[in-house]
CSV table of C-alpha atoms and ligand atoms in Angstrom, one decimal:
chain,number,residue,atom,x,y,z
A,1,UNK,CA,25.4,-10.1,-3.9
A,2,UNK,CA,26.1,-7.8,-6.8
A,3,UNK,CA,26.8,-9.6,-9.9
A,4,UNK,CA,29.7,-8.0,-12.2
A,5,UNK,CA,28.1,-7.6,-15.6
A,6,UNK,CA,30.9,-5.9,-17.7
A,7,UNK,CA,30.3,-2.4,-19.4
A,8,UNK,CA,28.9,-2.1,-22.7
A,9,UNK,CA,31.3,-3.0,-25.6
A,10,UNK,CA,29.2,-1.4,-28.1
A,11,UNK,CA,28.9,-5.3,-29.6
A,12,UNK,CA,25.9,-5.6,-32.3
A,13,UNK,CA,22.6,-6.2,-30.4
A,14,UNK,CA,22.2,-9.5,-32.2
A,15,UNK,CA,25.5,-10.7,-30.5
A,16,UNK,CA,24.8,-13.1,-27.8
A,17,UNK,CA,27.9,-13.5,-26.8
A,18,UNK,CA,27.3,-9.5,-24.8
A,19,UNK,CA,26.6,-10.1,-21.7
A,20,UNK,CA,24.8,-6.7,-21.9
A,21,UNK,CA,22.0,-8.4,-24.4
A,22,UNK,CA,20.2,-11.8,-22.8
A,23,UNK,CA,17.9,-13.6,-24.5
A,24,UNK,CA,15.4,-12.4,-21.4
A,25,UNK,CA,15.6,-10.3,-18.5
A,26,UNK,CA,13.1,-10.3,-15.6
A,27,UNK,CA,12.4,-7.0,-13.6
A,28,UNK,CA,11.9,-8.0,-9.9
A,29,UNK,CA,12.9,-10.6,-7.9
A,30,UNK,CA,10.0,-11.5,-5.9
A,31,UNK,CA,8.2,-14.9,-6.2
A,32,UNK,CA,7.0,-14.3,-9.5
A,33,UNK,CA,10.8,-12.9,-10.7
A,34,UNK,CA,12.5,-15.8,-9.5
A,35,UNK,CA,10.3,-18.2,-10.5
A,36,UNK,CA,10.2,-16.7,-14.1
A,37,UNK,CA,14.5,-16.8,-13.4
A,38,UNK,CA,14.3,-20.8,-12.2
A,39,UNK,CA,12.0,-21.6,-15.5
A,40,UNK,CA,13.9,-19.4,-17.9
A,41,UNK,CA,17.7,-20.3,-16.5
A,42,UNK,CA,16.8,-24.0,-16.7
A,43,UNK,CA,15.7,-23.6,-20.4
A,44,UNK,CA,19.5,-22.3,-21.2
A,45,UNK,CA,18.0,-18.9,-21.2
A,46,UNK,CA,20.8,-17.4,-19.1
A,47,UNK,CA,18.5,-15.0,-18.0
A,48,UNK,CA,19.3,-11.6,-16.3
A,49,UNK,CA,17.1,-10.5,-13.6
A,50,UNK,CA,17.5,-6.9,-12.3
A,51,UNK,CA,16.1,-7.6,-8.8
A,52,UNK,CA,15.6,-3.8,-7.2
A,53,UNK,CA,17.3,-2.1,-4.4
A,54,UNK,CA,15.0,-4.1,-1.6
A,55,UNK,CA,15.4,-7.5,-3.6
A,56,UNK,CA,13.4,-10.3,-3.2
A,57,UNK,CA,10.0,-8.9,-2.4
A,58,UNK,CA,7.4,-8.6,0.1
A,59,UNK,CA,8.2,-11.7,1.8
A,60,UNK,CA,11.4,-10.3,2.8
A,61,UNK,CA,9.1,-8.1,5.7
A,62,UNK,CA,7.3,-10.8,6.9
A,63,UNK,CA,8.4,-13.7,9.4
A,64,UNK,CA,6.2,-16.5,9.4
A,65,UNK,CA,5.1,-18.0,6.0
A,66,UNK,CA,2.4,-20.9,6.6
A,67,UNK,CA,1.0,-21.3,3.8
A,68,UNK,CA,3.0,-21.7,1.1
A,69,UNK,CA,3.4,-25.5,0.0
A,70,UNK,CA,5.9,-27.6,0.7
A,71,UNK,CA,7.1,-26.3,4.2
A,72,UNK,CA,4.6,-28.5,6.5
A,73,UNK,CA,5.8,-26.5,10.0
A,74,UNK,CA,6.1,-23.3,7.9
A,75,UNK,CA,8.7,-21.1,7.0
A,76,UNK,CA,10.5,-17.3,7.6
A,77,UNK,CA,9.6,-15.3,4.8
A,78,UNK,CA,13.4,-14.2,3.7
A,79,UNK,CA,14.4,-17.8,3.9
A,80,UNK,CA,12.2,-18.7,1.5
A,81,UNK,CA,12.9,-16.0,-0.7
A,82,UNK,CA,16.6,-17.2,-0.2
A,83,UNK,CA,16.0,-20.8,-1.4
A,84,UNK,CA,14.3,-19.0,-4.6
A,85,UNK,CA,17.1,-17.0,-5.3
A,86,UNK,CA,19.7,-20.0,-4.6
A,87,UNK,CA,17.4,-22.5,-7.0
A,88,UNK,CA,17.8,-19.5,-9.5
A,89,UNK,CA,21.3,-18.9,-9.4
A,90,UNK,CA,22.0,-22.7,-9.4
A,91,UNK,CA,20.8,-22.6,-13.0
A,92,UNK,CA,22.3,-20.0,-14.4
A,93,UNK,CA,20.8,-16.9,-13.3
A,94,UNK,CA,22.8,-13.5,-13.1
A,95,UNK,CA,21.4,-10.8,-10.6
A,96,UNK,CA,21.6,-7.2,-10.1
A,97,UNK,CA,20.5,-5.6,-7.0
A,98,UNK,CA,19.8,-2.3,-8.5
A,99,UNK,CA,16.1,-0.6,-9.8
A,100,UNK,CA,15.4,-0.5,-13.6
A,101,UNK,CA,15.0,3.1,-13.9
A,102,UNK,CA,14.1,3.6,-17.2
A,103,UNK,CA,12.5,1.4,-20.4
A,104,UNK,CA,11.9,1.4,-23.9
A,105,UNK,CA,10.1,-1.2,-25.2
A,106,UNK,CA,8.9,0.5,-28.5
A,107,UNK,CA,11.2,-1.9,-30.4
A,108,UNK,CA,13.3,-4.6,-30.3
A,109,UNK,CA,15.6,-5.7,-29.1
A,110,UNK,CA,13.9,-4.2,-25.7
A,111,UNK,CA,16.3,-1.4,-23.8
A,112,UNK,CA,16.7,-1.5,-20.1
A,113,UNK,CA,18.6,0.9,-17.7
A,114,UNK,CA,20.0,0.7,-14.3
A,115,UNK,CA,21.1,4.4,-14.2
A,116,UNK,CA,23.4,5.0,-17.2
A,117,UNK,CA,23.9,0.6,-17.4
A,118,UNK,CA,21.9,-0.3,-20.9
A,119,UNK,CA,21.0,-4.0,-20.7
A,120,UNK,CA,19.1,-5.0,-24.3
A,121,UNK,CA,16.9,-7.9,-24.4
A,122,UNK,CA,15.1,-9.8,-26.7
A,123,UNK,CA,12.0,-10.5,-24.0
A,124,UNK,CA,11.3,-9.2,-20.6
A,125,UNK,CA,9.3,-10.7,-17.5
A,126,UNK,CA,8.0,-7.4,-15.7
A,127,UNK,CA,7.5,-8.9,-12.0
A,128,UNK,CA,8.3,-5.7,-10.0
A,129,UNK,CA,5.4,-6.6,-7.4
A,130,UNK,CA,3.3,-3.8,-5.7
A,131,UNK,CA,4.2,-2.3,-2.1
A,132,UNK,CA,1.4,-2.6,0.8
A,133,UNK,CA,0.9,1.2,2.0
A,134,UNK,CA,1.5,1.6,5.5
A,135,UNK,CA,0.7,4.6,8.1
A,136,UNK,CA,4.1,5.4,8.0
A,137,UNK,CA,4.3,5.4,12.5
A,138,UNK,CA,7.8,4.4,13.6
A,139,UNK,CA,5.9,1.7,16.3
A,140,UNK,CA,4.3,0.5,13.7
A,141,UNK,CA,7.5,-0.2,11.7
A,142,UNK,CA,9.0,-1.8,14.9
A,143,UNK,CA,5.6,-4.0,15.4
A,144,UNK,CA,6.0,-5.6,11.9
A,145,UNK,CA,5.4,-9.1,11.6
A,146,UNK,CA,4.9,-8.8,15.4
A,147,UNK,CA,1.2,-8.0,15.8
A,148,UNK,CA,1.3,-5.5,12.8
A,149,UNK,CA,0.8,-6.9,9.3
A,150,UNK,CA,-1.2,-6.0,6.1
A,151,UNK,CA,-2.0,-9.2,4.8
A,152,UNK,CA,-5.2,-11.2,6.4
A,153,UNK,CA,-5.6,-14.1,4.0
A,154,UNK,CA,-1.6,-14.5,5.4
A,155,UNK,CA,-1.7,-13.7,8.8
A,156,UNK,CA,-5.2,-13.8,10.0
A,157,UNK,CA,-4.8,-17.5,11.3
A,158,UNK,CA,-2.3,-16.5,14.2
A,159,UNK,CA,-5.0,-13.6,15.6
A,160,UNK,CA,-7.3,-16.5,16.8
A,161,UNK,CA,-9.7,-15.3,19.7
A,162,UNK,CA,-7.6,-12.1,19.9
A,163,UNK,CA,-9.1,-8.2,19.6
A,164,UNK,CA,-7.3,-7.0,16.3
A,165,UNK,CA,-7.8,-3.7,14.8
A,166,UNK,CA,-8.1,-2.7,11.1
A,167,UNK,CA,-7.4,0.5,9.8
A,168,UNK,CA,-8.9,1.5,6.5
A,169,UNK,CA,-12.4,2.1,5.2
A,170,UNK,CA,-12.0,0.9,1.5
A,171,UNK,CA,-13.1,-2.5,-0.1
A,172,UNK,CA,-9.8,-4.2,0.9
A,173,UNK,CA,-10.3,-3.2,4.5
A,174,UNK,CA,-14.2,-4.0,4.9
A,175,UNK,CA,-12.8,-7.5,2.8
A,176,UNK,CA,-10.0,-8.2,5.3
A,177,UNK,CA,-12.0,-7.2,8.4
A,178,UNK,CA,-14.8,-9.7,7.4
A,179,UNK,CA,-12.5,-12.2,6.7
A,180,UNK,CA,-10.5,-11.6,10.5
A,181,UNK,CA,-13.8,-12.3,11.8
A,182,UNK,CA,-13.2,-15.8,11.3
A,183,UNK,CA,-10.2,-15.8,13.4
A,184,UNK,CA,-10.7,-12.9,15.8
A,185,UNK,CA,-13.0,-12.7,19.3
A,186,UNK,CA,-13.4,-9.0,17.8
A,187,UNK,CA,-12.8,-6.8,15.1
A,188,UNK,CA,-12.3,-3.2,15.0
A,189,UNK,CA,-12.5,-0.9,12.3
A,190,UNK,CA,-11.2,2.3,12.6
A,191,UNK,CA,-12.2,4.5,9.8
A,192,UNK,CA,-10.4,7.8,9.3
A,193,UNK,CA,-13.7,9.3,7.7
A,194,UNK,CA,-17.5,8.9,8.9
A,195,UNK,CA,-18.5,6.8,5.7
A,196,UNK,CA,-16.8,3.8,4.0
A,197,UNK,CA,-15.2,4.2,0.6
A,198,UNK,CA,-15.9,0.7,-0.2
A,199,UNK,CA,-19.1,-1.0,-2.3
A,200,UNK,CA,-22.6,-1.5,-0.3
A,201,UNK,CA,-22.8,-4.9,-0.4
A,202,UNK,CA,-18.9,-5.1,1.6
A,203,UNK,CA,-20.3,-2.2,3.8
A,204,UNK,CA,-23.8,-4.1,4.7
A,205,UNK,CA,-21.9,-7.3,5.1
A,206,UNK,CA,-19.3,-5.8,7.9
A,207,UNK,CA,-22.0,-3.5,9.6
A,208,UNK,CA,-24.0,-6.8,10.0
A,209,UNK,CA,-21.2,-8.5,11.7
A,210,UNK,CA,-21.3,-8.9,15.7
A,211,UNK,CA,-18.1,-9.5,15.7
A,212,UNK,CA,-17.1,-5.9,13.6
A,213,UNK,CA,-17.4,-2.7,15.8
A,214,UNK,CA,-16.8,0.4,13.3
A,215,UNK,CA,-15.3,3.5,15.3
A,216,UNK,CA,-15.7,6.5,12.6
A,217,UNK,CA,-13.3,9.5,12.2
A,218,UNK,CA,-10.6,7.5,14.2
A,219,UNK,CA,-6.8,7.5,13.7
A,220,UNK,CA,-3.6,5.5,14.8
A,221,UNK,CA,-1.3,7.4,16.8
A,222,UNK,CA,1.2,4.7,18.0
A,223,UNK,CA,0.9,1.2,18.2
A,224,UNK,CA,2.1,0.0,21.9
A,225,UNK,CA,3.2,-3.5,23.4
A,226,UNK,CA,6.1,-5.4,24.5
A,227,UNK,CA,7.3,-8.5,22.7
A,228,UNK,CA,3.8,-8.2,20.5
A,229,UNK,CA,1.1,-5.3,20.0
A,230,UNK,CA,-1.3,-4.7,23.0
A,231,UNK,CA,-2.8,-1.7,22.4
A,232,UNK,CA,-3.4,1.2,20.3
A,233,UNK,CA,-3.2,5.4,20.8
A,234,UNK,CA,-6.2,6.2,18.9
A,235,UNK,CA,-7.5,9.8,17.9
A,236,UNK,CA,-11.0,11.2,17.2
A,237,UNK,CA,-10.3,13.3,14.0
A,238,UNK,CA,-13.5,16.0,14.7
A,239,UNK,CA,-12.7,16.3,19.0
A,240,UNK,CA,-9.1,15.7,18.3
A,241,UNK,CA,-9.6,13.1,22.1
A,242,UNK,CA,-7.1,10.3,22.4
A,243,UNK,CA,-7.6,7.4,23.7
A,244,UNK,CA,-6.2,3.5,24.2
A,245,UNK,CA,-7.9,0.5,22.3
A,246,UNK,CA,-6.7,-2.7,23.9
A,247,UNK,CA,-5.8,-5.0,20.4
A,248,UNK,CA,-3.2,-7.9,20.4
A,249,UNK,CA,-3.3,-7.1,16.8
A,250,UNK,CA,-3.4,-4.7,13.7
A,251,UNK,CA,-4.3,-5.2,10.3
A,252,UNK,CA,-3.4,-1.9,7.6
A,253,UNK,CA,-5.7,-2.4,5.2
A,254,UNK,CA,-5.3,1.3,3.2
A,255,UNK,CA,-4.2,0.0,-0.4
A,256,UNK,CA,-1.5,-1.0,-2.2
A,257,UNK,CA,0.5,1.0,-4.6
A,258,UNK,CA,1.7,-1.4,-7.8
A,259,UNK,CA,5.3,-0.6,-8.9
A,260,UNK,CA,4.3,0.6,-12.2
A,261,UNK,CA,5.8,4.3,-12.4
A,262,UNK,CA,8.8,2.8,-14.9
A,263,UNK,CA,6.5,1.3,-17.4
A,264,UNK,CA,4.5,4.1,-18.0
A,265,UNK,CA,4.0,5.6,-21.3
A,266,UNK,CA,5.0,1.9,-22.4
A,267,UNK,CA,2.7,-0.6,-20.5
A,268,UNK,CA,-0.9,-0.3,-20.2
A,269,UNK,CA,-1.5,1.1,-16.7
A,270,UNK,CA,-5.7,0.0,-15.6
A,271,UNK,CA,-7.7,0.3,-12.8
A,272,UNK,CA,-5.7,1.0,-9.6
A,273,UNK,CA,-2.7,1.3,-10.8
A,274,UNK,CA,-2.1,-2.5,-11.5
A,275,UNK,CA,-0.8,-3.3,-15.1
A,276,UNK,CA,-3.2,-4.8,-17.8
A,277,UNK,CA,-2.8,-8.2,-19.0
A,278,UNK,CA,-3.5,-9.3,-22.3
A,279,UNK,CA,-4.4,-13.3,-22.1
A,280,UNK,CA,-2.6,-15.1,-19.0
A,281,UNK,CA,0.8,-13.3,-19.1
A,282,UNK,CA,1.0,-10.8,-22.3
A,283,UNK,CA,1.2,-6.9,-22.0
A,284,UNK,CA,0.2,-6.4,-25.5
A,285,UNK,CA,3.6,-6.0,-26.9
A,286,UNK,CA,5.0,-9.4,-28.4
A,287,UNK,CA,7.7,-10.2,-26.4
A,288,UNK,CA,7.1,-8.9,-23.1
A,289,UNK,CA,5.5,-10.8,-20.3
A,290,UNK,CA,4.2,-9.7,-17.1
A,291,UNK,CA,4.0,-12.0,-14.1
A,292,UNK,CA,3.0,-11.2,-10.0
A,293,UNK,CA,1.1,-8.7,-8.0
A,294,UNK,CA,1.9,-6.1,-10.2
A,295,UNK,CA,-1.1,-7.1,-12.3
A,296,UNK,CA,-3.2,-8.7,-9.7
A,297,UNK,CA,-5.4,-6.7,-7.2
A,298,UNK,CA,-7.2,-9.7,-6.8
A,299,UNK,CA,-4.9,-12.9,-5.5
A,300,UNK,CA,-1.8,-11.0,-4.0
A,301,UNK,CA,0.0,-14.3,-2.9
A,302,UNK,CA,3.3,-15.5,-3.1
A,303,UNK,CA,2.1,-18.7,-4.9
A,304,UNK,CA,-0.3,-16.9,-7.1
A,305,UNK,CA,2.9,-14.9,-8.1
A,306,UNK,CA,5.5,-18.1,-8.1
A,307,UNK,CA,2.7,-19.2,-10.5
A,308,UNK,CA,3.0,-16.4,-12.8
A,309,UNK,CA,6.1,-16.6,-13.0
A,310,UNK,CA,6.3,-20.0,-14.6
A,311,UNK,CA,3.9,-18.8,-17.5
A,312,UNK,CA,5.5,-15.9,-18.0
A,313,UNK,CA,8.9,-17.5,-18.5
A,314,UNK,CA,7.1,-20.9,-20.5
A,315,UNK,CA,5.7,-18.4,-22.8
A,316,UNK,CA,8.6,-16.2,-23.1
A,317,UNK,CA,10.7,-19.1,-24.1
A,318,UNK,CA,8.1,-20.1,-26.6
A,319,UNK,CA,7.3,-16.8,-28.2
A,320,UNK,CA,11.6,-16.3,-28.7
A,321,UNK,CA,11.3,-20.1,-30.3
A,322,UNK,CA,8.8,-19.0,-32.8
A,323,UNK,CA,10.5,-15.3,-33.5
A,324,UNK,CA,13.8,-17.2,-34.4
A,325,UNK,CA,15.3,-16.1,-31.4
A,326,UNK,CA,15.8,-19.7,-29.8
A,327,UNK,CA,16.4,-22.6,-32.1
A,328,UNK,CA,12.5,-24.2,-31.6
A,329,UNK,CA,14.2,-27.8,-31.9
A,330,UNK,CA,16.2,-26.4,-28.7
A,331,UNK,CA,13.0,-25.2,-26.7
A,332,UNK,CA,12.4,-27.0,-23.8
A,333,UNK,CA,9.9,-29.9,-23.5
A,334,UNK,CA,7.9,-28.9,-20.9
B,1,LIG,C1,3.4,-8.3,5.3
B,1,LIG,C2,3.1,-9.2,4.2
B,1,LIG,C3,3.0,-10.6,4.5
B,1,LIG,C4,2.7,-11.5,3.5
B,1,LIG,N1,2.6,-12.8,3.8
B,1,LIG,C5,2.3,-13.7,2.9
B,1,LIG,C6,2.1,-15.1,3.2
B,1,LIG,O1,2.2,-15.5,4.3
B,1,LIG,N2,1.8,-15.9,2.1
B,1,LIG,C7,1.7,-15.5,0.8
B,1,LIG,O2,1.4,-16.3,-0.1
B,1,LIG,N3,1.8,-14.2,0.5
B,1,LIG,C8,2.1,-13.3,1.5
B,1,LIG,N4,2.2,-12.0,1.2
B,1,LIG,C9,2.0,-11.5,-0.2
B,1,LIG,C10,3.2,-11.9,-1.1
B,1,LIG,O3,4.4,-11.4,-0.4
B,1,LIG,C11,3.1,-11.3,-2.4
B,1,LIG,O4,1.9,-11.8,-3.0
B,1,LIG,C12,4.2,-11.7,-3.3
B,1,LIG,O5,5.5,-11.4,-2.7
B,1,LIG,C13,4.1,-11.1,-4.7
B,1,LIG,O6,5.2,-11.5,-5.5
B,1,LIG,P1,5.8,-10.6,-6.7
B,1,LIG,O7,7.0,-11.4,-7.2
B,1,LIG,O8,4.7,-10.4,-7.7
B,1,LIG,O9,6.2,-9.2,-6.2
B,1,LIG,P2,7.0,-8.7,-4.9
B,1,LIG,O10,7.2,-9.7,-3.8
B,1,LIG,O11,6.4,-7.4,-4.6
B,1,LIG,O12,8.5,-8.4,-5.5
B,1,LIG,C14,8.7,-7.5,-6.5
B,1,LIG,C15,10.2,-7.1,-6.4
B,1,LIG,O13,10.4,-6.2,-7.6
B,1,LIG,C16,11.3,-5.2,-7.1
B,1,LIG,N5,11.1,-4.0,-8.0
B,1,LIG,C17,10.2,-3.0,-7.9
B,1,LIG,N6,10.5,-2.0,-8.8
B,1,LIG,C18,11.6,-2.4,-9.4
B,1,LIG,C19,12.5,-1.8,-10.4
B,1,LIG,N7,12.2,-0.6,-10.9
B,1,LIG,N8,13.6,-2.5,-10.8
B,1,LIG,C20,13.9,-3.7,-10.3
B,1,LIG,N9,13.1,-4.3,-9.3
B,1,LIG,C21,12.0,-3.6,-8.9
B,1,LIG,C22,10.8,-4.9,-5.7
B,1,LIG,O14,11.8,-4.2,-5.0
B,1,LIG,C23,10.6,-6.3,-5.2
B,1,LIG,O15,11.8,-6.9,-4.7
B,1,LIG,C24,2.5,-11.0,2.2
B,1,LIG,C25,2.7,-9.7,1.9
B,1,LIG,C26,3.0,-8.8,2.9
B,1,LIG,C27,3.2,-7.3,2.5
């Protein structure tokens, strides 16, 4: 759903009463945006949240969600993202299913675009998430959430004593394969080079394994099955041979790209690409937050990020209370 957010009236920027100027607006509409939403909106915040063009997040390619509390028997990853967004809206919340394409936070109030649409704001939540990188193989697109995920800590528990694969020769992959070991009969790594990128102790730890097998200079061609994965067309890279790897499973464990391209020259941009945090949800400028796996490289889970979001929007409520934007006797009691 599209929200109608009139056009610009050219109203002073201290005007509340412009829709086009909130008292916060959140970027992203994962777990950590609509979290931030369900804290802010229920603080009278009327928050905006500018929720992308795929809206809702990463949980919205992934079925089964077991881990996340408060669904005993589990639940589909876009239903829960659905009951976020309906506890969000319930409050208050106004969403627009459109990308931020452009910033400027180099004063206040802070400017957002969608396209030639200026929202103004006097904070902002940044929870635009990062994106999983995948091989880019239409089977593997059509195995997704069917024997093909990039996520162990989520979905390593429903591989147990199955062969699973895991493409990637980087820390995250060495990390994920170790960690499918406790699930898996075996573990295969297929390794596009003939060396891991990742540190020496990860690399020791996985070649000591008996349950890792490490087939070097190996790619995925397709990914074959019927209901669920069953095999995999592999190639050697140097003999250019193909061949079939029985695997009920495959793990794509090549990085993850943070959605940082619209903050930069505005946001500090560190190591990998994730955004820097200054204490538990500042970005260094006053007034705007950042919340989710666009920061973390670490976590990467939708509770991590639901937890983000709370702080983010608890301490942008309390920073507009002590810049005089909110009445503090009006701030919420938390
Ligand atoms: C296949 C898979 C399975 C997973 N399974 C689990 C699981 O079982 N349990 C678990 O806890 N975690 C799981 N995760 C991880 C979990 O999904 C993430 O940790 C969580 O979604 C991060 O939330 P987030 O709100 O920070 O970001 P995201 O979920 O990435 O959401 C960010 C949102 O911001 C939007 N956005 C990006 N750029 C812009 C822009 N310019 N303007 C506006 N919006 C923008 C994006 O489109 C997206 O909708 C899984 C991840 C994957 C990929």
């Amino acid at each position: 759903m599209t929200a109608t957010v009139p056009p610009s009236t050219g109203t002073p920027d201290h005007d509340h009463t412009d829709t086009r100027h909130r008292k916060v607006v959140i970027i992203g509409s994962g777990p950590a945006g609509l979290t931030a939403a369900i804290y802010a909106a229920r603080a009278n915040l009327e928050p905006l949240v500018i929720a992308g063009n795929t809206p809702m997040g990463q949980l919205m390619i992934t079925s089964d969600v077991e881990n996340y509390p408060g669904f005993p028997h589990g639940v589909q990853g876009p239903e829960l993202m659905q009951h976020f967004r309906e506890q969000a809206e319930r409050f208050g919340t106004t969403i627009i299913e459109k990308d931020a394409t452009r910033v400027d936070f180099g004063e206040r109030p802070f400017r957002i675009w969608v396209g030639d649409d200026e929202y103004r704001a006097d904070a902002v939540i940044v929870a635009t998430g990062a994106s999983a990188l995948w091989l880019g193989l239409p089977s593997e697109e059509e195995f997704r959430g069917r024997g093909v995920s990039a996520c162990a800590t989520c979905d390593g528990f429903f591989f147990r004593d199955r062969d699973i694969a895991v493409v990637g020769g980087g820390d995250t992959a060495l990390e994920e394969a170790t960690f499918l070991t406790r699930f898996a009969s075996k573990v295969t790594m297929l390794v596009r080079r003939d060396e891991f990128r990742g540190s020496k102790i990860m690399q020791e730890r996985a070649l000591r394994d008996p349950k890792i097998d490490v087939l070097w200079n190996r790619e995925v061609l397709e990914v074959k099955g019927d209901m669920t994965v069953n095999a995999l067309t592999v190639r050697d890279t140097k003999t250019g041979e193909t061949s079939e790897l029985p695997a009920q499973g495959l793990f794509i464990a090549i990085g993850y790209k943070p959605n940082t391209d619209l903050f930069e020259g505005q946001l500090t941009v560190g190591k990998g690409g994730y955004l820097e945090l200054v204490g538990e949800t500042g970005s260094g400028i006053e007034g705007v937050f950042i919340a989710g796996d666009v920061h973390d490289a670490h976590y990467r889970q939708a509770v991590t990020a639901a937890g983000d979001g709370c702080k983010a929007a608890i301490d942008a409520e309390r920073w507009l209370a002590s810049v005089g934007e909110i009445e503090a006797s009006t701030a919420t009691n938390w």
